[in-house]
Short mmCIF file of C-alpha atoms and ligand atoms in Angstrom, two decimals:
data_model
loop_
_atom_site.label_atom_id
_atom_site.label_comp_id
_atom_site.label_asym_id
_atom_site.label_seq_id
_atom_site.Cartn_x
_atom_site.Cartn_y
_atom_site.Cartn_z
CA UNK A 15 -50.51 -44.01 117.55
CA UNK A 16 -53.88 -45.50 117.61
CA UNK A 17 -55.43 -41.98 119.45
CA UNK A 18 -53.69 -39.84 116.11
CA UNK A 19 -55.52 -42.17 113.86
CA UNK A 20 -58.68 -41.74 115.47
CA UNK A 21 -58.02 -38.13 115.97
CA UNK A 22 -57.06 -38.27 111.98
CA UNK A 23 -60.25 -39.96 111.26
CA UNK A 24 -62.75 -37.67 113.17
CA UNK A 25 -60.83 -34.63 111.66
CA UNK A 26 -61.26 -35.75 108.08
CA UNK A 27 -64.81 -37.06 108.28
CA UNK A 28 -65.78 -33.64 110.07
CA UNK A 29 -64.27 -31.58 106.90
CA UNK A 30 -65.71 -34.09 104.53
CA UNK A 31 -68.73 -33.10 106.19
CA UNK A 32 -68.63 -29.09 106.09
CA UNK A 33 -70.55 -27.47 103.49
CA UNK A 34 -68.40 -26.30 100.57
CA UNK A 35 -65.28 -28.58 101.29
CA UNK A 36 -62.80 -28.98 98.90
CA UNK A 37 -62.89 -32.48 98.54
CA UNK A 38 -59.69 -33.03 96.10
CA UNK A 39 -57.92 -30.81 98.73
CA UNK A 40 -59.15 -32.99 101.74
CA UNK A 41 -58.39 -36.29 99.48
CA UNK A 42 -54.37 -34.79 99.55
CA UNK A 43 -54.41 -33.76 102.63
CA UNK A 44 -55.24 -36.74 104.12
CA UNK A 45 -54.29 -39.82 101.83
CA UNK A 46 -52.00 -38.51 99.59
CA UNK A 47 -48.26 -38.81 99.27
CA UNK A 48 -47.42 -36.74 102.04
CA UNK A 49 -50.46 -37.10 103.85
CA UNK A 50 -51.24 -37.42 107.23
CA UNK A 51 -52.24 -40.75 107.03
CA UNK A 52 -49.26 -41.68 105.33
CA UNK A 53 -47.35 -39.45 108.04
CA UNK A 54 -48.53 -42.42 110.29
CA UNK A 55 -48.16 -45.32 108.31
CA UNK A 56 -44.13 -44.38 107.81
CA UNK A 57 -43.80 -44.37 111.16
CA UNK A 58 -44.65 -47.91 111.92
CA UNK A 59 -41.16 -49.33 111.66
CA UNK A 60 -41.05 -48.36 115.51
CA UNK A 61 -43.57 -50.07 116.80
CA UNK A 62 -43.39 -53.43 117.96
CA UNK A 63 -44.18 -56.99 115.88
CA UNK A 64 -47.46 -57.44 118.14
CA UNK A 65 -48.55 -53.63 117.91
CA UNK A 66 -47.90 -53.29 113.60
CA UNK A 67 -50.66 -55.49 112.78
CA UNK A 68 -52.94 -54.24 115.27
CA UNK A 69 -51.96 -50.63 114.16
CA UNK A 70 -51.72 -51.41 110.67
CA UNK A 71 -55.23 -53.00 110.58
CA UNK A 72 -56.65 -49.71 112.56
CA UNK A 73 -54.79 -47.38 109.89
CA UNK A 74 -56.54 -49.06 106.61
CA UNK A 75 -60.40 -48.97 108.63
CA UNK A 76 -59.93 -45.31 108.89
CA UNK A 77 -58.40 -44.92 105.28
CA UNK A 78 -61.79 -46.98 104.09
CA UNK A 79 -63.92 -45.04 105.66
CA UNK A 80 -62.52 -41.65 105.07
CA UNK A 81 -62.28 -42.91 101.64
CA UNK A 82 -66.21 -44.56 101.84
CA UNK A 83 -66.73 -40.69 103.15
CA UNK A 84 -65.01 -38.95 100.32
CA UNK A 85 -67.04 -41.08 97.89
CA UNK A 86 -70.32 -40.86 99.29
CA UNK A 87 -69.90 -36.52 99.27
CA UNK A 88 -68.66 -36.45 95.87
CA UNK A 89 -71.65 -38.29 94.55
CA UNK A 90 -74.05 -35.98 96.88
CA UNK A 91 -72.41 -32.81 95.63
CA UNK A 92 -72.60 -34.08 91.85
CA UNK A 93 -76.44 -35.27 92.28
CA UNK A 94 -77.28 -31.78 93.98
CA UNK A 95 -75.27 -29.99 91.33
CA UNK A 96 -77.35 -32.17 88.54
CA UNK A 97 -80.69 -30.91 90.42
CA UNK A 98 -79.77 -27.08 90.63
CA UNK A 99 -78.85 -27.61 86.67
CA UNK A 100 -82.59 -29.34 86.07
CA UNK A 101 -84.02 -26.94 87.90
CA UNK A 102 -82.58 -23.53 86.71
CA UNK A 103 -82.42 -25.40 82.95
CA UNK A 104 -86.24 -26.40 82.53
CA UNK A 105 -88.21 -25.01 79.98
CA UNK A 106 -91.78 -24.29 80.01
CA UNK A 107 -93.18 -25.84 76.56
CA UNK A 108 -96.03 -24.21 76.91
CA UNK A 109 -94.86 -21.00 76.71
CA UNK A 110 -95.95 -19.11 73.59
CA UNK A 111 -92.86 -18.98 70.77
CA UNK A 112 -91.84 -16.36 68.83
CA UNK A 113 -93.27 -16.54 65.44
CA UNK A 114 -90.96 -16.49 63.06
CA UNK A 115 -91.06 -14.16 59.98
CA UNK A 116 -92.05 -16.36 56.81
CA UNK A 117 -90.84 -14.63 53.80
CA UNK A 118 -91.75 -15.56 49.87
CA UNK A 119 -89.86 -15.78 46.42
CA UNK A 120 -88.97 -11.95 45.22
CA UNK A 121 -91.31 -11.21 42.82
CA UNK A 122 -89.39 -11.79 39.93
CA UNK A 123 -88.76 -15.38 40.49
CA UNK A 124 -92.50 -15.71 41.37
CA UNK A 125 -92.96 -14.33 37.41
CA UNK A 126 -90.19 -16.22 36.44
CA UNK A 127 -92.02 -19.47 37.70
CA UNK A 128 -95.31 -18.49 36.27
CA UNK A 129 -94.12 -17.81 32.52
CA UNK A 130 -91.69 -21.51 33.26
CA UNK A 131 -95.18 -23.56 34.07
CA UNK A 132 -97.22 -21.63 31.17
CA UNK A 133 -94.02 -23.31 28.71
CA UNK A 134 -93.44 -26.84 30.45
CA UNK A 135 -97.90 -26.87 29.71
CA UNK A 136 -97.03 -26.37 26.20
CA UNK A 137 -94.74 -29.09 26.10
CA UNK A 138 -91.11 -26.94 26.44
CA UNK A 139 -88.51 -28.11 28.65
CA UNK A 140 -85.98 -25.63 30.59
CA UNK A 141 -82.57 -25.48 29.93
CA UNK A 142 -79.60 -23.23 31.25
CA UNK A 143 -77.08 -21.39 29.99
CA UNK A 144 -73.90 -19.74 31.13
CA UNK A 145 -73.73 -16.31 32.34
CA UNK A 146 -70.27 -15.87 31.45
CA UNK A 147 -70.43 -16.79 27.63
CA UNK A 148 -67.86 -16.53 24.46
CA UNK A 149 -68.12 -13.90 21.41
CA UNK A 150 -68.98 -16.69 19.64
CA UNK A 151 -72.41 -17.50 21.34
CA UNK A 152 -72.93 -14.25 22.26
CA UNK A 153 -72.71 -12.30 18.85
CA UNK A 154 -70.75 -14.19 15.70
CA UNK A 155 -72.98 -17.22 16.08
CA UNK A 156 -76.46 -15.01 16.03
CA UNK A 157 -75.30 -13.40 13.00
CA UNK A 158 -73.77 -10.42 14.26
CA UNK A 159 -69.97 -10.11 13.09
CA UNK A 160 -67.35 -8.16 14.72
CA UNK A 161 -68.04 -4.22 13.87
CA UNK A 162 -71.79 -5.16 13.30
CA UNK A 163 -73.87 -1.87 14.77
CA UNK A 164 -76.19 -4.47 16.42
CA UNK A 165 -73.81 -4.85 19.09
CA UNK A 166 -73.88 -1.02 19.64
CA UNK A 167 -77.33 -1.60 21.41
CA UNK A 168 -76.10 -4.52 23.36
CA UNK A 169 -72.73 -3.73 24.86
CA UNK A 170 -72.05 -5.34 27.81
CA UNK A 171 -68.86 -6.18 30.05
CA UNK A 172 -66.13 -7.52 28.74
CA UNK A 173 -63.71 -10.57 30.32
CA UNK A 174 -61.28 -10.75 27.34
CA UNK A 175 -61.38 -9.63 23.86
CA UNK A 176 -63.67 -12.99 23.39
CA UNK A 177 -65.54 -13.80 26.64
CA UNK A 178 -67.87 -11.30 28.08
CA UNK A 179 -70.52 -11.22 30.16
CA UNK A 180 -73.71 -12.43 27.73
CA UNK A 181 -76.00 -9.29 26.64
CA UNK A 182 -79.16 -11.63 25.94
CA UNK A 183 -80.12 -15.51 26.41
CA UNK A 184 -80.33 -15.77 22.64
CA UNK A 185 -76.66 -17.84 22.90
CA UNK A 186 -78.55 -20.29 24.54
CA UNK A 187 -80.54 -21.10 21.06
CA UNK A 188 -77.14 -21.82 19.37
CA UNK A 189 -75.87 -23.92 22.51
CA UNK A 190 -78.95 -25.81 22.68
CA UNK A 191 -79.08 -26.27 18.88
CA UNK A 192 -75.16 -27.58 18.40
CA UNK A 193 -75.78 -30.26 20.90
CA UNK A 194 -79.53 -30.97 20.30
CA UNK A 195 -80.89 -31.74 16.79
CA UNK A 196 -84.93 -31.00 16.15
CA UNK A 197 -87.39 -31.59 16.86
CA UNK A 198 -86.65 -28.70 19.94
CA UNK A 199 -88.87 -26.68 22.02
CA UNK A 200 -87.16 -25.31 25.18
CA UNK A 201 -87.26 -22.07 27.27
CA UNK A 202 -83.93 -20.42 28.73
CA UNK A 203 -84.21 -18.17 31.89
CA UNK A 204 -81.51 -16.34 33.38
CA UNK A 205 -79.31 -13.25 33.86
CA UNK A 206 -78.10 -10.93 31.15
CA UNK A 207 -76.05 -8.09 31.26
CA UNK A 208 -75.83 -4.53 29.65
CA UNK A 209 -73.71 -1.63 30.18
CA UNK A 210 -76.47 0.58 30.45
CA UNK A 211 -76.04 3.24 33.26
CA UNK A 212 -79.19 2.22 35.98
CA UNK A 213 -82.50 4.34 36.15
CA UNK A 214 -85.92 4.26 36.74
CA UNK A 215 -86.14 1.52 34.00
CA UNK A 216 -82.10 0.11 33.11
CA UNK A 217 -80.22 -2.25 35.26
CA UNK A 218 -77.08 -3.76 33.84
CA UNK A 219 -78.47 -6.79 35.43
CA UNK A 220 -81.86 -8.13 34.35
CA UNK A 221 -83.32 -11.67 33.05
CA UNK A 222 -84.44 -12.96 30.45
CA UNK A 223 -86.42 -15.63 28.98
CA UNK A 224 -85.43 -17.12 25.86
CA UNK A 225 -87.62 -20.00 23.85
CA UNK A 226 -86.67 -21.48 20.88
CA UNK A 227 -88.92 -24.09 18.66
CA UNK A 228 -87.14 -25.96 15.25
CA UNK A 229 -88.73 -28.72 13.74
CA UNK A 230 -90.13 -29.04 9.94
CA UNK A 231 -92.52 -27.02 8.70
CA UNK A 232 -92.73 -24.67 11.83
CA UNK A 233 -94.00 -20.97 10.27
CA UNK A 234 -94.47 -17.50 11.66
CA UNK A 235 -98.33 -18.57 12.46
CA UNK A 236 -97.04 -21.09 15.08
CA UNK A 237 -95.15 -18.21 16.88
CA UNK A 238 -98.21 -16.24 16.80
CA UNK A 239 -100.82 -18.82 17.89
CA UNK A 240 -98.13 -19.77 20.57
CA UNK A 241 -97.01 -16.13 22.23
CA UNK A 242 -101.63 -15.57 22.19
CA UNK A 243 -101.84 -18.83 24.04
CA UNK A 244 -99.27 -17.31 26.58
CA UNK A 245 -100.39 -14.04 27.06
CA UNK A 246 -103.98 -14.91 27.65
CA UNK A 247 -102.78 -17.99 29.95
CA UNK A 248 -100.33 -14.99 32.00
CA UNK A 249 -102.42 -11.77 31.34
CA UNK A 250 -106.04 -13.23 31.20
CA UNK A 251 -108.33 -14.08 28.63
CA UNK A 252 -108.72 -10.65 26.99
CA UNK A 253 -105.29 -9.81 26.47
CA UNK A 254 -104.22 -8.85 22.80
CA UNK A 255 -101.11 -9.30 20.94
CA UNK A 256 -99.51 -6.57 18.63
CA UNK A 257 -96.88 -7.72 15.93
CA UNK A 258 -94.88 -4.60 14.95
CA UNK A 259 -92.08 -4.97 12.48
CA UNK A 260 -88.52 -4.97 13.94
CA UNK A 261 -84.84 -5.95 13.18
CA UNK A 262 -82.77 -8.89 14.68
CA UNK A 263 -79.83 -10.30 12.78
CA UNK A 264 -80.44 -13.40 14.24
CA UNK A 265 -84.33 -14.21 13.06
CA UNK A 266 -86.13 -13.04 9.65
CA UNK A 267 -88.55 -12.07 9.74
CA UNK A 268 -88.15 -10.27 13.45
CA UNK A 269 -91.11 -8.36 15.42
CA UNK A 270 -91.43 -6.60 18.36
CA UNK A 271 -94.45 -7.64 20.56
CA UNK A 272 -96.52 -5.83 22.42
CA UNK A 273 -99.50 -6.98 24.97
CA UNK A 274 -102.86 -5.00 25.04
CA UNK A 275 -102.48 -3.05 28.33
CA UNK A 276 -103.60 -5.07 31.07
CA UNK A 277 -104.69 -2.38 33.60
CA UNK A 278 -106.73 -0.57 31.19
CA UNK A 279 -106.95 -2.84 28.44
CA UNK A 280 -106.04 -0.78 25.42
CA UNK A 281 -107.71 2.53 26.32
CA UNK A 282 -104.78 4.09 27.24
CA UNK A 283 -103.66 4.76 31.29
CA UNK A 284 -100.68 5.64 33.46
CA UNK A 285 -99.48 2.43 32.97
CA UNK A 286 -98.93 2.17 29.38
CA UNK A 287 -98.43 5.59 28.82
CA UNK A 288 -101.73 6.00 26.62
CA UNK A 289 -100.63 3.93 24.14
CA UNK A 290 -102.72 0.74 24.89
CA UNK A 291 -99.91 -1.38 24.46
CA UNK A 292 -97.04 -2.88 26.34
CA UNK A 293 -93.73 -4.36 24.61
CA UNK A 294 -93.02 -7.53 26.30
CA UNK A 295 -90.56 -9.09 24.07
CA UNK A 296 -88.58 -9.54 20.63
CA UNK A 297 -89.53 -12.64 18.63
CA UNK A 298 -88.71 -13.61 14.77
CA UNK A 299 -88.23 -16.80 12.51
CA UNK A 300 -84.82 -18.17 13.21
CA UNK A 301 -82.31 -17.04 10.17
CA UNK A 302 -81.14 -19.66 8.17
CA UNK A 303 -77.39 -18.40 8.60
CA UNK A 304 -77.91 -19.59 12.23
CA UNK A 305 -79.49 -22.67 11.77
CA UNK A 306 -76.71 -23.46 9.52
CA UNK A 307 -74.37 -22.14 11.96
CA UNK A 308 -75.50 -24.92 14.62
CA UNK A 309 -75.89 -27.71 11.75
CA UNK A 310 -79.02 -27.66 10.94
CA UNK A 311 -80.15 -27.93 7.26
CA UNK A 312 -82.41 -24.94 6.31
CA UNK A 313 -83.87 -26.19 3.64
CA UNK A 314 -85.16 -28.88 5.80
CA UNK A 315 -85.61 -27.33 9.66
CA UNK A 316 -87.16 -23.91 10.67
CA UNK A 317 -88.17 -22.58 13.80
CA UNK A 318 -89.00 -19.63 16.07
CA UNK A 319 -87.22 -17.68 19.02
CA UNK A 320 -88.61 -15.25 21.45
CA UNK A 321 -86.67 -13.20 24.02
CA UNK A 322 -89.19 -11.89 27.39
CA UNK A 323 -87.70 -8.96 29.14
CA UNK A 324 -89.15 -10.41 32.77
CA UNK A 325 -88.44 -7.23 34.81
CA UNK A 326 -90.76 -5.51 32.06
CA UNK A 327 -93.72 -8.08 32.75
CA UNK A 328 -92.85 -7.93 36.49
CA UNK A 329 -93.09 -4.48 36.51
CA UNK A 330 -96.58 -4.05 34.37
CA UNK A 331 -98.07 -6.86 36.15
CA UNK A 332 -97.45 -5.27 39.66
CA UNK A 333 -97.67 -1.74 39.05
CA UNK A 334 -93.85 -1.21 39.97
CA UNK A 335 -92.75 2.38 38.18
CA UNK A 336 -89.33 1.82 39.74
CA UNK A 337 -86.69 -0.99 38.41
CA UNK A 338 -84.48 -0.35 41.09
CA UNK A 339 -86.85 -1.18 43.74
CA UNK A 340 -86.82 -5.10 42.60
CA UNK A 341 -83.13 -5.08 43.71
CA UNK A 342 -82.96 -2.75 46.57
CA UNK A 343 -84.04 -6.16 48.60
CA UNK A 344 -86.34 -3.90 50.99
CA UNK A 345 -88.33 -6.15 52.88
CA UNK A 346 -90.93 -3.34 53.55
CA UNK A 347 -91.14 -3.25 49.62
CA UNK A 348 -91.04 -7.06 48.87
CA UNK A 349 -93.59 -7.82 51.96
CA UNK A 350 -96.23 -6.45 49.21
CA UNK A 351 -96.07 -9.57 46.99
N1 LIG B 423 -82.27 -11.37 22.21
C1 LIG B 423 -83.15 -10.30 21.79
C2 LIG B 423 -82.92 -9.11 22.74
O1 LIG B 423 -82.35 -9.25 23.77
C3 LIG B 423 -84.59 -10.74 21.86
C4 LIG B 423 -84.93 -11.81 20.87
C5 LIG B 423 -84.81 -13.15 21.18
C6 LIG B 423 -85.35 -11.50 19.57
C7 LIG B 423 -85.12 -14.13 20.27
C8 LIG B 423 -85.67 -12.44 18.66
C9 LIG B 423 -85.56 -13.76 19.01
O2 LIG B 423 -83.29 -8.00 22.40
#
């Protein structure tokens, strides 16, 4: 019995020892259940009461040691298998990256953001409206009724018979006006939407900025000194403004305005189609029917509004003769701003 437990011990050390030994396998083969040492260990009942102990204490030095063995390979194996990961794992950090492309606000946010800090200097704050808007704001509150023609020129897409999606950011005027009471001086950007059929110059998306002032006293010459200080701060120093007679329901008097081209600056050129001048946006005095719409006394309160087609400034200040291009998201097109 003692010569199969030696035998049993040089056996197991030996495939301990052979590269790429199953170790779990060995473990069973050797100590488990129905192992071989185990094998032996049953069959000391027929031994006699001097041999067991003798036996017995040879049996549990070779499971130590073959255990001891076991132990000592698994850690080897796991340390060499740690030092193959290091080594196959290591990174240079020297090793050049690969720069990473850098891109920039779309140039209509980057307008968008220089007309916002021009306002916020003049002492406006932003506000927001929704995109998604009622009748109400939209049309009835403006001064434009069911049936009125005015909404001919601004039709737009529908949700239900009252919510739609808004045409212009003038409902942000009456919004701002029913919860705020003057004195008010904000601007609005933001989406509108027409159901105009998209060419070189419609979307049915585009944005808009809309700024309203109300406070006592405030007259068509604060509009006018305001929208100069603007267009010289965004177009330069020379720019112009034109004042041409127009029609909103929702301010009275109402003017279109246009900017002296800024590429040739009023000759006439590509640009502004000879005419010298540019229309940038649609201003008036607030009508009283809307201040008194948002409860605001007219006889007390009056104000301006302006509405700035950005796409149209966007376009004239970067030469684009395309709308469609500022949405096509080409990266070989927007890499130019
Ligand atoms: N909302 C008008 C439009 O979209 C522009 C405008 C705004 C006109 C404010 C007057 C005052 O055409």
């Amino acid at each position: 019995m003692k010569e199969k437990l030696q035998k049993i011990r040089e056996e197991a050390l030996l495939a301990i020892a052979t590269e790429g030994a199953d170790l779990e396998q060995i473990r069973i083969h050797y100590l488990g259940k129905k192992g071989e040492l185990t094998a032996v260990l049953r069959g000391m009942g027929a031994l006699t009461a001097e041999e067991r102990p003798v036996v017995g204490q040879i049996a549990n030095e070779v499971r130590a040691d073959i255990e001891k063995a076991l132990g000592e390979k698994v850690k080897e194996e796991k340390e060499k298998l740690l030092q193959k990961k290091l080594e196959e794992e290591k990174i240079d950090v020297t090793f050049p990256a690969k720069a990473s492309r850098m891109g920039h606000l779309h140039p209509l946010t980057q307008i968008q953001r220089n007309i916002e800090d021009i306002f916020i200097g003049m002492g406006f704050s932003i506000v927001e409206g929704p995109e998604v808007e009622y009748d109400y704001y939209n049309f009835q509150a403006l001064n434009i009724p069911e049936n009125h023609p005015a909404r001919d020129t601004q039709d737009t897409f529908y949700i239900t018979d009252n919510i739609l999606l808004r045409s212009q950011t003038s409902p942000v005027q009456v919004r701002t006006m029913e919860k705020q009471k003057p004195p008010i001086r904000i601007i609005s950007p933001g989406r509108v939407y027409r159901s105009d059929a998209v060419d070189s110059t419609h979307s049915p998306l585009f944005h808009q900025i809309e700024g309203l002032v109300v406070d006592k006293g405030i007259t068509m010459g604060d509009l006018k000194g305001m929208l100069e200080t603007f267009a010289k701060t965004l177009f330069g120093e020379d720019a112009r403004l034109r004042f041409r007679p127009h029609h909103f329901p929702f301010t009275e008097p109402s003017a279109e305005v246009d900017v002296s081209c800024f590429v040739c600056g009023g000759k006439g050129c590509r640009v502004c189609k000879n005419e010298g001048w540019i229309e940038i946006l649609g201003a008036g005095m607030v009508h009283p029917f809307v201040l008194e719409n948002c409860g605001i006394d007219p006889n007390v309160y009056s104000g301006f509004a302006f509405g700035l087609g950005v796409e149209r400034i966007a376009m004239k200040q970067y030469g684009i003769d395309d709308m469609r291009l500022l949405y096509e998201n080409d990266v070989r097109f927007l890499d130019q701003f």
